[in-house]
Amino acid sequence: MNRQITLAARPTGFPKESDFRLIESAIPTPGPGEVLVRTLYLSVDPYMRGRMNDAKSYAAPVQIGEVMVGGTIGLVEQSNDPNFRIGDIVAANTGWQDYAVAKGKDLRRLDPNLAPVTTALGVLGHIGLTAYFGLIDICDPKPGETVVVSGAAGAVGSAAGQIAKILGCRVVGIAGTDAKIDYLVNELGFEAAFNYKTIPDYRAKIREFCPNGVDVYFDNVGGPISDAVMFNLAVHARVSVSGQISQYNVEKPEMGPRLTSLLVVYRAKVQGFLVTDYAPHFGEGLRELAAWFREGKLKYEETIEEGLENAPRAFIGMLQGKNLGKQLVRVSGV
Amino acid sequence: MNRQITLAARPTGFPKESDFRLIESAIPTPGPGEVLVRTLYLSVDPYMRGRMNDAKSYAAPVQIGEVMVGGTIGLVEQSNDPNFRIGDIVAANTGWQDYAVAKGKDLRRLDPNLAPVTTALGVLGHIGLTAYFGLIDICDPKPGETVVVSGAAGAVGSAAGQIAKILGCRVVGIAGTDAKIDYLVNELGFEAAFNYKTIPDYRAKIREFCPNGVDVYFDNVGGPISDAVMFNLAVHARVSVSGQISQYNVEKPEMGPRLTSLLVVYRAKVQGFLVTDYAPHFGEGLRELAAWFREGKLKYEETIEEGLENAPRAFIGMLQGKNLGKQLVRVSGV
């Protein structure tokens, strides 16, 4: 049987496990030119919260009763495509289920000898590319500049901070547990980091850590943390909006102080992006990320939940910041 | 005697006439290399509200008892600089007073035969340059794109909208009186405009006027008008923050909906700027503005208050949107 996790209800505010439903269906049969993929790992990511809403956005919402979308690592079990053999490990986008049929053009074969295959859902996949293009293309950080990263111990944030380090910047991280702060400073070599759950005056702490102002802000969270950064921008600062995880579970826009005037004071820009807009440049991005990875400059952590049935819990925990690094679900073994 | 208008008190919220004081002092004497300038026209501009606060910003505040800063057109009455003769008309920055001593390097001689001298405080001065660089450098509008301008009947806004027209864009203006709307559509040729004081649902009206979304937003006002534009952005929209006049008189940041997530949805950027950062390029900007002006493509209106003593009233009225086009004060005659 093919276990599938579908959207059972559109969440009001924070999602609950009951917003998902595990159903069973027949294992699909690949047609001409198609491949049957068994899921090994499923990626759960903040953007999925947006797909649960019935709202116009950059991508169509998941409909009630449909299988949740998501990036996966899979094993080819049947193949009608001469480019893929049984036993190949592939990066795919087959969603929250045990099995799926896919077209070869939507699969990327992975070489387990080059890097652990899960990195294709992390630093050597969309996560790393999000950090890479969001930081470099939008912010163009210069050596010696101060870069602040929010959600810094998450998958994207930890990659963005390390790339900023590679580029010669001073990096300050903001995260939500003392263990994450320890990881950022002592494992990843950030110049400073603080726990926003135990330090109430974000604004003063950022000023302390960034006495010359924040040249670049890589924002994953939004809300009051970002407000505090905005008050500490340097002249000609660049803010890359990768995500706004603090705002994904509000029913209507949360109220906050209007700070656009600060953009004039600091002649600063705030720019949002989607990694998919950079698809024509993914090859060059992955080559550079892979080189840094091989040189040991791009570390990563994974938080792995066991079992497809626990994917909703892993997803909800990720939205609550329980993960360190990339949150994955191990769906089956090789 | 030299009448001078000084800052008497730092305003709480909206400025009052009593926040200013008219004093008299002796007419100053130019030293070696200096010039005595008699003020003909004084410019009052939104940025001056910021200088009245004792807050860190991009420029030092005016101190209590100091003469208010401001751009001026003046007549040279004495000159110890061989580059200036008695009777020359100059653009200067000598503030709210009848007379001032200035260095030649801070003056720009005007040719009254080329354009009315007051245009040096308007479309052929910082106002025009603000519209020019804020629109072109930050937003790079393409022919056929939809450009929305707030504060559209003000000095900067009307220039920005006309430049967008010159560049081949569809231009939609937002302003606060029916007379201004009539001016924008029937005099300046904007495709559409609406009066935000009589049309309560800004968001629906912008959607109606911009069915394909807002590619470029030139923002002079901020607040709920800008919120409504943000909900109507097109993908890859560019927002140039020239000013935030709706927010200049608040004591602490006004609360508004957090809309940064929309920047991700639309992959949009919001960027603040100061025209003074473009000083090395003023020459090229002025050449292009002057060419458009001579071709009749860049029209302007002026609202002129008579008498230095009425400058505070003119300034306050401008903050309330009572002016059409550039607000000036005529201080003395040639």
Short mmCIF file of N, CA, C and O in Angstrom, two decimals, chain B residues 56-104:
data_model
loop_
_atom_site.label_atom_id
_atom_site.label_comp_id
_atom_site.label_asym_id
_atom_site.label_seq_id
_atom_site.Cartn_x
_atom_site.Cartn_y
_atom_site.Cartn_z
N LYS B 56 18.35 61.24 15.94
CA LYS B 56 19.37 60.84 14.99
C LYS B 56 18.69 60.59 13.64
O LYS B 56 17.70 59.89 13.55
N SER B 57 19.18 61.19 12.62
CA SER B 57 18.68 60.89 11.29
C SER B 57 19.82 61.11 10.34
O SER B 57 20.99 61.16 10.74
N TYR B 58 19.51 61.25 9.05
CA TYR B 58 20.58 61.40 8.07
C TYR B 58 21.21 62.78 8.12
O TYR B 58 22.24 63.00 7.54
N ALA B 59 20.56 63.74 8.79
CA ALA B 59 21.13 65.07 8.91
C ALA B 59 20.93 65.53 10.35
O ALA B 59 20.03 65.08 11.05
N ALA B 60 21.79 66.44 10.79
CA ALA B 60 21.71 66.93 12.16
C ALA B 60 20.43 67.72 12.34
O ALA B 60 19.97 68.42 11.43
N PRO B 61 19.80 67.65 13.51
CA PRO B 61 18.60 68.45 13.74
C PRO B 61 18.93 69.93 13.84
O PRO B 61 20.06 70.32 14.15
N VAL B 62 17.94 70.76 13.56
CA VAL B 62 18.04 72.19 13.86
C VAL B 62 17.95 72.33 15.37
O VAL B 62 17.09 71.71 16.01
N GLN B 63 18.83 73.12 15.95
CA GLN B 63 18.78 73.31 17.40
C GLN B 63 17.77 74.42 17.74
O GLN B 63 17.50 75.30 16.92
N ILE B 64 17.25 74.36 18.94
CA ILE B 64 16.34 75.41 19.39
C ILE B 64 17.07 76.75 19.32
O ILE B 64 18.21 76.88 19.77
N GLY B 65 16.41 77.74 18.74
CA GLY B 65 17.01 79.06 18.60
C GLY B 65 17.76 79.25 17.30
O GLY B 65 18.11 80.39 16.94
N GLU B 66 18.03 78.16 16.58
CA GLU B 66 18.72 78.28 15.29
C GLU B 66 17.73 78.61 14.18
O GLU B 66 16.54 78.27 14.25
N VAL B 67 18.26 79.25 13.14
CA VAL B 67 17.45 79.55 11.96
C VAL B 67 17.09 78.24 11.26
O VAL B 67 17.94 77.35 11.12
N MET B 68 15.83 78.12 10.84
CA MET B 68 15.39 76.93 10.11
C MET B 68 16.16 76.82 8.78
O MET B 68 16.39 77.82 8.10
N VAL B 69 16.51 75.60 8.44
CA VAL B 69 17.23 75.34 7.19
C VAL B 69 16.26 75.35 6.01
O VAL B 69 15.06 75.15 6.18
N GLY B 70 16.79 75.57 4.82
CA GLY B 70 15.94 75.50 3.64
C GLY B 70 16.62 76.02 2.40
O GLY B 70 17.50 76.89 2.46
N GLY B 71 16.19 75.49 1.27
CA GLY B 71 16.68 75.95 -0.02
C GLY B 71 16.07 77.29 -0.38
O GLY B 71 14.93 77.59 -0.02
N THR B 72 16.83 78.13 -1.07
CA THR B 72 16.39 79.49 -1.39
C THR B 72 16.83 79.89 -2.80
O THR B 72 17.75 79.30 -3.38
N ILE B 73 16.14 80.90 -3.31
CA ILE B 73 16.62 81.64 -4.47
C ILE B 73 16.96 83.04 -3.95
O ILE B 73 16.15 83.64 -3.22
N GLY B 74 18.13 83.53 -4.28
CA GLY B 74 18.55 84.81 -3.73
C GLY B 74 19.17 85.73 -4.77
O GLY B 74 19.50 85.32 -5.89
N LEU B 75 19.30 86.98 -4.36
CA LEU B 75 19.90 88.01 -5.20
C LEU B 75 21.21 88.43 -4.53
O LEU B 75 21.23 88.74 -3.33
N VAL B 76 22.28 88.45 -5.29
CA VAL B 76 23.57 88.84 -4.73
C VAL B 76 23.58 90.36 -4.53
O VAL B 76 23.40 91.12 -5.49
N GLU B 77 23.76 90.78 -3.29
CA GLU B 77 23.79 92.22 -3.00
C GLU B 77 25.19 92.74 -2.72
O GLU B 77 25.46 93.93 -2.89
N GLN B 78 26.06 91.88 -2.25
CA GLN B 78 27.46 92.24 -2.09
C GLN B 78 28.26 91.00 -2.46
O GLN B 78 27.82 89.89 -2.21
N SER B 79 29.45 91.21 -3.01
CA SER B 79 30.24 90.04 -3.39
C SER B 79 31.73 90.28 -3.21
O SER B 79 32.29 91.24 -3.74
N ASN B 80 32.36 89.39 -2.46
CA ASN B 80 33.82 89.36 -2.37
C ASN B 80 34.37 88.14 -3.09
O ASN B 80 35.48 87.70 -2.83
N ASP B 81 33.53 87.59 -3.96
CA ASP B 81 33.94 86.43 -4.77
C ASP B 81 33.88 86.86 -6.23
O ASP B 81 32.82 87.25 -6.73
N PRO B 82 35.02 86.77 -6.94
CA PRO B 82 35.04 87.26 -8.33
C PRO B 82 34.08 86.50 -9.25
O PRO B 82 33.77 86.98 -10.33
N ASN B 83 33.60 85.35 -8.81
CA ASN B 83 32.69 84.59 -9.65
C ASN B 83 31.24 85.06 -9.56
O ASN B 83 30.39 84.58 -10.31
N PHE B 84 30.95 85.96 -8.63
CA PHE B 84 29.58 86.44 -8.47
C PHE B 84 29.56 87.96 -8.47
O PHE B 84 30.42 88.60 -7.86
N ARG B 85 28.56 88.52 -9.16
CA ARG B 85 28.41 89.96 -9.24
C ARG B 85 27.13 90.38 -8.55
O ARG B 85 26.16 89.62 -8.51
N ILE B 86 27.11 91.62 -8.13
CA ILE B 86 25.88 92.18 -7.59
C ILE B 86 24.80 92.07 -8.67
O ILE B 86 25.04 92.37 -9.84
N GLY B 87 23.63 91.59 -8.26
CA GLY B 87 22.53 91.43 -9.20
C GLY B 87 22.38 90.01 -9.73
O GLY B 87 21.35 89.67 -10.32
N ASP B 88 23.40 89.17 -9.50
CA ASP B 88 23.24 87.76 -9.90
C ASP B 88 22.11 87.12 -9.09
O ASP B 88 21.95 87.39 -7.89
N ILE B 89 21.38 86.24 -9.76
CA ILE B 89 20.38 85.45 -9.05
C ILE B 89 20.94 84.05 -8.87
O ILE B 89 21.48 83.45 -9.83
N VAL B 90 20.85 83.56 -7.64
CA VAL B 90 21.52 82.29 -7.31
C VAL B 90 20.56 81.35 -6.59
O VAL B 90 19.65 81.79 -5.89
N ALA B 91 20.79 80.06 -6.77
CA ALA B 91 20.16 79.04 -5.92
C ALA B 91 21.10 78.82 -4.74
O ALA B 91 22.32 78.69 -4.93
N ALA B 92 20.53 78.81 -3.55
CA ALA B 92 21.34 78.71 -2.34
C ALA B 92 20.61 77.83 -1.33
O ALA B 92 19.58 77.23 -1.63
N ASN B 93 21.18 77.76 -0.17
CA ASN B 93 20.58 76.94 0.88
C ASN B 93 20.69 77.72 2.19
O ASN B 93 21.23 77.24 3.17
N THR B 94 20.17 78.93 2.15
CA THR B 94 20.45 79.89 3.23
C THR B 94 19.35 79.96 4.29
O THR B 94 19.46 80.76 5.22
N GLY B 95 18.30 79.16 4.15
CA GLY B 95 17.34 79.03 5.25
C GLY B 95 16.30 80.13 5.31
O GLY B 95 16.16 80.96 4.40
N TRP B 96 15.57 80.11 6.42
CA TRP B 96 14.38 80.94 6.58
C TRP B 96 14.79 82.33 7.09
O TRP B 96 14.57 82.66 8.26
N GLN B 97 15.31 83.17 6.21
CA GLN B 97 15.72 84.51 6.64
C GLN B 97 15.82 85.42 5.42
O GLN B 97 15.89 84.97 4.29
N ASP B 98 15.84 86.74 5.71
CA ASP B 98 15.91 87.73 4.63
C ASP B 98 17.28 87.76 3.96
O ASP B 98 17.39 87.94 2.75
N TYR B 99 18.33 87.65 4.77
CA TYR B 99 19.69 87.80 4.27
C TYR B 99 20.58 86.70 4.82
O TYR B 99 20.36 86.21 5.94
N ALA B 100 21.59 86.38 4.06
CA ALA B 100 22.59 85.45 4.57
C ALA B 100 23.90 85.67 3.83
O ALA B 100 23.91 86.13 2.69
N VAL B 101 24.96 85.32 4.50
CA VAL B 101 26.27 85.31 3.88
C VAL B 101 26.55 83.88 3.44
O VAL B 101 26.25 82.94 4.19
N ALA B 102 27.10 83.74 2.25
CA ALA B 102 27.36 82.38 1.74
C ALA B 102 28.70 82.36 1.03
O ALA B 102 29.21 83.39 0.59
N LYS B 103 29.26 81.16 0.92
CA LYS B 103 30.47 80.98 0.14
C LYS B 103 30.07 80.70 -1.31
O LYS B 103 29.05 80.05 -1.57
N GLY B 104 30.87 81.15 -2.21
CA GLY B 104 30.56 80.97 -3.63
C GLY B 104 30.34 79.52 -4.01
O GLY B 104 29.47 79.19 -4.83
#
